[in-house]
Amino acid sequence: TSLALDSLGIPLLGLLPAEKILTSPNLRQIFERTDGEWLHKVANTASRRISNIIIGAMTAPGFLDTITPGTLLITPGDREDIIMAALSYEAISKAGSISGIVLTHGITPHPRLVKLIQQSSIPVIVAEKDSYVIASRLHGMTVKTQPDDSDKIPLIQEMILNNIDLKTLEKAL
């Protein structure tokens, strides 16, 4: 890269490394993309980052083997076994809960399960579309840093300070 720019007489001012968090959406962005409704909304949805998306189409034990904090679960609202597994993960995990759940097909779980959901710290969205459509929408998202991304902005500032030749840039201005 530097050689190509040098041959054009353009100085290389720096390179920014790839940083996964900068391409990770937050739950508020997920909510907007799903066109869903909140079944259980918790505070600070903008700060809940999604680092992993799982479609809950497997057995509950298989699901428990694949989740980590930062996971978004997409599953039909009648997959109460998977929903219960996510709630139990929150109860037993020392690392924290999953970031959120999107229930698909417009299905709201049994009222008793809704009460358990509302006692948890896991935000839950109910969306009308099926799991494939929701997953496709989320896969195709362009994630941009927003003014309220308080976790991303300091990281971006640090990346610029550590990787860009600001003195040369300042001299050019």
PDB file of C-alpha atoms in Angstrom:
ATOM      1  CA  THR A   1       0.000   0.000   0.000  1.00  0.00           C
ATOM      2  CA  SER A   2       2.769   2.435   0.990  1.00  0.00           C
ATOM      3  CA  LEU A   3       4.742   1.760  -2.230  1.00  0.00           C
ATOM      4  CA  ALA A   4       1.715   2.449  -4.408  1.00  0.00           C
ATOM      5  CA  LEU A   5       1.031   5.727  -2.628  1.00  0.00           C
ATOM      6  CA  ASP A   6       4.724   6.688  -2.720  1.00  0.00           C
ATOM      7  CA  SER A   7       4.785   6.189  -6.481  1.00  0.00           C
ATOM      8  CA  LEU A   8       1.952   8.741  -6.706  1.00  0.00           C
ATOM      9  CA  GLY A   9       3.696  11.152  -4.320  1.00  0.00           C
ATOM     10  CA  ILE A  10       1.120  10.619  -1.599  1.00  0.00           C
ATOM     11  CA  PRO A  11       2.434   9.992   1.926  1.00  0.00           C
ATOM     12  CA  LEU A  12       0.883   7.174   3.943  1.00  0.00           C
ATOM     13  CA  LEU A  13      -0.487   8.761   7.099  1.00  0.00           C
ATOM     14  CA  GLY A  14      -1.422   5.514   8.783  1.00  0.00           C
ATOM     15  CA  LEU A  15      -3.541   2.399   8.729  1.00  0.00           C
ATOM     16  CA  LEU A  16      -6.380   1.595  11.097  1.00  0.00           C
ATOM     17  CA  PRO A  17      -6.618  -2.007  12.285  1.00  0.00           C
ATOM     18  CA  ALA A  18      -9.846  -3.964  11.984  1.00  0.00           C
ATOM     19  CA  GLU A  19     -11.815  -3.867  15.228  1.00  0.00           C
ATOM     20  CA  LYS A  20     -14.812  -6.198  15.571  1.00  0.00           C
ATOM     21  CA  ILE A  21     -16.741  -3.989  17.976  1.00  0.00           C
ATOM     22  CA  LEU A  22     -16.952  -1.252  15.337  1.00  0.00           C
ATOM     23  CA  THR A  23     -19.030  -3.527  13.116  1.00  0.00           C
ATOM     24  CA  SER A  24     -21.132  -4.942  15.970  1.00  0.00           C
ATOM     25  CA  PRO A  25     -24.666  -3.538  16.123  1.00  0.00           C
ATOM     26  CA  ASN A  26     -26.350  -2.648  19.366  1.00  0.00           C
ATOM     27  CA  LEU A  27     -29.754  -3.942  20.377  1.00  0.00           C
ATOM     28  CA  ARG A  28     -31.501  -0.668  19.524  1.00  0.00           C
ATOM     29  CA  GLN A  29     -30.245  -1.019  15.922  1.00  0.00           C
ATOM     30  CA  ILE A  30     -31.430  -4.640  15.878  1.00  0.00           C
ATOM     31  CA  PHE A  31     -34.866  -3.545  17.107  1.00  0.00           C
ATOM     32  CA  GLU A  32     -35.139  -0.960  14.327  1.00  0.00           C
ATOM     33  CA  ARG A  33     -34.075  -3.496  11.674  1.00  0.00           C
ATOM     34  CA  THR A  34     -36.579  -6.174  12.732  1.00  0.00           C
ATOM     35  CA  ASP A  35     -39.667  -3.923  12.631  1.00  0.00           C
ATOM     36  CA  GLY A  36     -40.682  -5.679  15.832  1.00  0.00           C
ATOM     37  CA  GLU A  37     -42.298  -4.713  19.108  1.00  0.00           C
ATOM     38  CA  TRP A  38     -40.767  -4.890  22.564  1.00  0.00           C
ATOM     39  CA  LEU A  39     -42.054  -7.762  24.675  1.00  0.00           C
ATOM     40  CA  HIS A  40     -39.519  -6.919  27.371  1.00  0.00           C
ATOM     41  CA  LYS A  41     -37.485  -3.716  27.112  1.00  0.00           C
ATOM     42  CA  VAL A  42     -34.630  -3.057  29.497  1.00  0.00           C
ATOM     43  CA  ALA A  43     -32.530   0.042  30.071  1.00  0.00           C
ATOM     44  CA  ASN A  44     -29.411   0.715  28.028  1.00  0.00           C
ATOM     45  CA  THR A  45     -30.328  -1.184  24.853  1.00  0.00           C
ATOM     46  CA  ALA A  46     -27.906   1.066  22.950  1.00  0.00           C
ATOM     47  CA  SER A  47     -25.004  -0.314  24.980  1.00  0.00           C
ATOM     48  CA  ARG A  48     -25.846  -4.000  24.462  1.00  0.00           C
ATOM     49  CA  ARG A  49     -23.564  -5.104  21.641  1.00  0.00           C
ATOM     50  CA  ILE A  50     -24.309  -8.101  19.471  1.00  0.00           C
ATOM     51  CA  SER A  51     -21.168 -10.108  18.763  1.00  0.00           C
ATOM     52  CA  ASN A  52     -22.821 -13.402  17.832  1.00  0.00           C
ATOM     53  CA  ILE A  53     -26.176 -14.331  16.275  1.00  0.00           C
ATOM     54  CA  ILE A  54     -27.727 -17.769  16.721  1.00  0.00           C
ATOM     55  CA  ILE A  55     -30.909 -19.102  15.198  1.00  0.00           C
ATOM     56  CA  GLY A  56     -32.566 -21.256  17.849  1.00  0.00           C
ATOM     57  CA  ALA A  57     -33.537 -24.220  15.711  1.00  0.00           C
ATOM     58  CA  MET A  58     -31.592 -26.856  17.622  1.00  0.00           C
ATOM     59  CA  THR A  59     -32.301 -28.680  20.855  1.00  0.00           C
ATOM     60  CA  ALA A  60     -32.022 -26.723  24.104  1.00  0.00           C
ATOM     61  CA  PRO A  61     -28.789 -28.522  25.178  1.00  0.00           C
ATOM     62  CA  GLY A  62     -27.265 -27.841  21.762  1.00  0.00           C
ATOM     63  CA  PHE A  63     -28.216 -24.200  22.114  1.00  0.00           C
ATOM     64  CA  LEU A  64     -26.600 -23.960  25.554  1.00  0.00           C
ATOM     65  CA  ASP A  65     -23.349 -25.285  24.088  1.00  0.00           C
ATOM     66  CA  THR A  66     -23.190 -22.449  21.534  1.00  0.00           C
ATOM     67  CA  ILE A  67     -24.146 -19.292  23.422  1.00  0.00           C
ATOM     68  CA  THR A  68     -21.902 -16.699  25.013  1.00  0.00           C
ATOM     69  CA  PRO A  69     -22.489 -13.219  26.404  1.00  0.00           C
ATOM     70  CA  GLY A  70     -23.099 -10.897  23.467  1.00  0.00           C
ATOM     71  CA  THR A  71     -25.279 -13.460  21.680  1.00  0.00           C
ATOM     72  CA  LEU A  72     -28.539 -12.516  19.986  1.00  0.00           C
ATOM     73  CA  LEU A  73     -30.986 -15.398  19.819  1.00  0.00           C
ATOM     74  CA  ILE A  74     -33.442 -15.520  16.918  1.00  0.00           C
ATOM     75  CA  THR A  75     -36.134 -18.158  17.413  1.00  0.00           C
ATOM     76  CA  PRO A  76     -39.851 -18.669  16.829  1.00  0.00           C
ATOM     77  CA  GLY A  77     -41.938 -17.533  19.777  1.00  0.00           C
ATOM     78  CA  ASP A  78     -43.274 -21.056  20.303  1.00  0.00           C
ATOM     79  CA  ARG A  79     -39.795 -22.529  20.920  1.00  0.00           C
ATOM     80  CA  GLU A  80     -40.317 -22.270  24.650  1.00  0.00           C
ATOM     81  CA  ASP A  81     -37.565 -24.819  25.339  1.00  0.00           C
ATOM     82  CA  ILE A  82     -34.987 -22.541  23.698  1.00  0.00           C
ATOM     83  CA  ILE A  83     -36.368 -19.457  25.461  1.00  0.00           C
ATOM     84  CA  MET A  84     -36.178 -21.265  28.821  1.00  0.00           C
ATOM     85  CA  ALA A  85     -32.604 -22.322  28.025  1.00  0.00           C
ATOM     86  CA  ALA A  86     -31.674 -18.662  27.402  1.00  0.00           C
ATOM     87  CA  LEU A  87     -33.284 -17.647  30.693  1.00  0.00           C
ATOM     88  CA  SER A  88     -31.488 -20.432  32.544  1.00  0.00           C
ATOM     89  CA  TYR A  89     -28.166 -19.399  30.956  1.00  0.00           C
ATOM     90  CA  GLU A  90     -28.659 -15.954  32.460  1.00  0.00           C
ATOM     91  CA  ALA A  91     -29.333 -17.485  35.873  1.00  0.00           C
ATOM     92  CA  ILE A  92     -26.258 -19.753  35.917  1.00  0.00           C
ATOM     93  CA  SER A  93     -23.662 -17.896  33.833  1.00  0.00           C
ATOM     94  CA  LYS A  94     -21.030 -15.952  35.714  1.00  0.00           C
ATOM     95  CA  ALA A  95     -20.041 -14.203  32.473  1.00  0.00           C
ATOM     96  CA  GLY A  96     -23.442 -12.488  32.056  1.00  0.00           C
ATOM     97  CA  SER A  97     -26.571 -12.986  30.026  1.00  0.00           C
ATOM     98  CA  ILE A  98     -27.118 -13.008  26.303  1.00  0.00           C
ATOM     99  CA  SER A  99     -27.676  -9.596  24.711  1.00  0.00           C
ATOM    100  CA  GLY A 100     -31.210 -10.193  23.524  1.00  0.00           C
ATOM    101  CA  ILE A 101     -33.839 -12.396  21.924  1.00  0.00           C
ATOM    102  CA  VAL A 102     -35.892 -11.877  18.774  1.00  0.00           C
ATOM    103  CA  LEU A 103     -39.023 -14.018  18.739  1.00  0.00           C
ATOM    104  CA  THR A 104     -40.239 -14.567  15.185  1.00  0.00           C
ATOM    105  CA  HIS A 105     -43.497 -15.393  13.385  1.00  0.00           C
ATOM    106  CA  GLY A 106     -45.254 -12.824  15.627  1.00  0.00           C
ATOM    107  CA  ILE A 107     -45.669 -15.503  18.300  1.00  0.00           C
ATOM    108  CA  THR A 108     -45.725 -14.440  21.935  1.00  0.00           C
ATOM    109  CA  PRO A 109     -44.915 -17.235  24.398  1.00  0.00           C
ATOM    110  CA  HIS A 110     -47.292 -18.555  27.055  1.00  0.00           C
ATOM    111  CA  PRO A 111     -48.210 -15.845  29.622  1.00  0.00           C
ATOM    112  CA  ARG A 112     -46.317 -17.659  32.412  1.00  0.00           C
ATOM    113  CA  LEU A 113     -43.171 -17.656  30.296  1.00  0.00           C
ATOM    114  CA  VAL A 114     -43.711 -13.969  29.515  1.00  0.00           C
ATOM    115  CA  LYS A 115     -43.685 -13.323  33.286  1.00  0.00           C
ATOM    116  CA  LEU A 116     -40.338 -15.128  33.576  1.00  0.00           C
ATOM    117  CA  ILE A 117     -38.970 -13.114  30.678  1.00  0.00           C
ATOM    118  CA  GLN A 118     -40.061  -9.885  32.347  1.00  0.00           C
ATOM    119  CA  GLN A 119     -38.205 -10.889  35.523  1.00  0.00           C
ATOM    120  CA  SER A 120     -34.975 -11.335  33.565  1.00  0.00           C
ATOM    121  CA  SER A 121     -32.523  -8.745  32.274  1.00  0.00           C
ATOM    122  CA  ILE A 122     -32.785 -10.079  28.719  1.00  0.00           C
ATOM    123  CA  PRO A 123     -34.511  -7.730  26.266  1.00  0.00           C
ATOM    124  CA  VAL A 124     -36.991  -9.495  24.000  1.00  0.00           C
ATOM    125  CA  ILE A 125     -38.424  -8.341  20.680  1.00  0.00           C
ATOM    126  CA  VAL A 126     -41.388  -9.951  18.897  1.00  0.00           C
ATOM    127  CA  ALA A 127     -41.163  -9.686  15.095  1.00  0.00           C
ATOM    128  CA  GLU A 128     -43.782 -10.726  12.548  1.00  0.00           C
ATOM    129  CA  LYS A 129     -41.350 -12.133   9.970  1.00  0.00           C
ATOM    130  CA  ASP A 130     -39.866 -15.639  10.109  1.00  0.00           C
ATOM    131  CA  SER A 131     -36.402 -16.444  11.454  1.00  0.00           C
ATOM    132  CA  TYR A 132     -34.793 -16.617   8.009  1.00  0.00           C
ATOM    133  CA  VAL A 133     -36.052 -13.166   6.997  1.00  0.00           C
ATOM    134  CA  ILE A 134     -34.944 -11.628  10.306  1.00  0.00           C
ATOM    135  CA  ALA A 135     -31.507 -13.276  10.119  1.00  0.00           C
ATOM    136  CA  SER A 136     -31.103 -12.077   6.516  1.00  0.00           C
ATOM    137  CA  ARG A 137     -32.029  -8.524   7.480  1.00  0.00           C
ATOM    138  CA  LEU A 138     -29.495  -8.541  10.291  1.00  0.00           C
ATOM    139  CA  HIS A 139     -26.779 -10.121   8.161  1.00  0.00           C
ATOM    140  CA  GLY A 140     -27.172  -7.377   5.587  1.00  0.00           C
ATOM    141  CA  MET A 141     -26.991  -4.530   8.119  1.00  0.00           C
ATOM    142  CA  THR A 142     -24.555  -1.699   7.673  1.00  0.00           C
ATOM    143  CA  VAL A 143     -23.477  -0.729  11.176  1.00  0.00           C
ATOM    144  CA  LYS A 144     -22.458   2.889  11.570  1.00  0.00           C
ATOM    145  CA  THR A 145     -21.121   4.542  14.689  1.00  0.00           C
ATOM    146  CA  GLN A 146     -23.799   6.719  16.268  1.00  0.00           C
ATOM    147  CA  PRO A 147     -23.322   9.756  18.558  1.00  0.00           C
ATOM    148  CA  ASP A 148     -24.555   7.743  21.560  1.00  0.00           C
ATOM    149  CA  ASP A 149     -22.094   4.855  20.983  1.00  0.00           C
ATOM    150  CA  SER A 150     -20.165   5.645  24.146  1.00  0.00           C
ATOM    151  CA  ASP A 151     -18.262   2.353  23.915  1.00  0.00           C
ATOM    152  CA  LYS A 152     -17.103   2.904  20.317  1.00  0.00           C
ATOM    153  CA  ILE A 153     -16.124   6.571  20.278  1.00  0.00           C
ATOM    154  CA  PRO A 154     -13.211   6.338  22.768  1.00  0.00           C
ATOM    155  CA  LEU A 155     -11.928   3.279  20.896  1.00  0.00           C
ATOM    156  CA  ILE A 156     -12.002   5.154  17.578  1.00  0.00           C
ATOM    157  CA  GLN A 157     -10.188   8.100  19.147  1.00  0.00           C
ATOM    158  CA  GLU A 158      -7.503   5.801  20.556  1.00  0.00           C
ATOM    159  CA  MET A 159      -7.111   4.004  17.223  1.00  0.00           C
ATOM    160  CA  ILE A 160      -6.568   7.320  15.422  1.00  0.00           C
ATOM    161  CA  LEU A 161      -4.079   8.578  18.013  1.00  0.00           C
ATOM    162  CA  ASN A 162      -2.103   5.322  17.895  1.00  0.00           C
ATOM    163  CA  ASN A 163      -2.178   4.660  14.146  1.00  0.00           C
ATOM    164  CA  ILE A 164      -2.341   7.958  12.251  1.00  0.00           C
ATOM    165  CA  ASP A 165       0.567  10.375  11.747  1.00  0.00           C
ATOM    166  CA  LEU A 166      -1.285  13.430  13.014  1.00  0.00           C
ATOM    167  CA  LYS A 167       1.812  15.678  12.963  1.00  0.00           C
ATOM    168  CA  THR A 168       2.276  15.201   9.217  1.00  0.00           C
ATOM    169  CA  LEU A 169      -1.440  15.713   8.671  1.00  0.00           C
ATOM    170  CA  GLU A 170      -1.413  18.889  10.781  1.00  0.00           C
ATOM    171  CA  LYS A 171       1.556  20.278   8.812  1.00  0.00           C
ATOM    172  CA  ALA A 172      -0.321  19.686   5.548  1.00  0.00           C
ATOM    173  CA  LEU A 173      -3.274  21.719   6.775  1.00  0.00           C
TER     174      LEU A 173
END
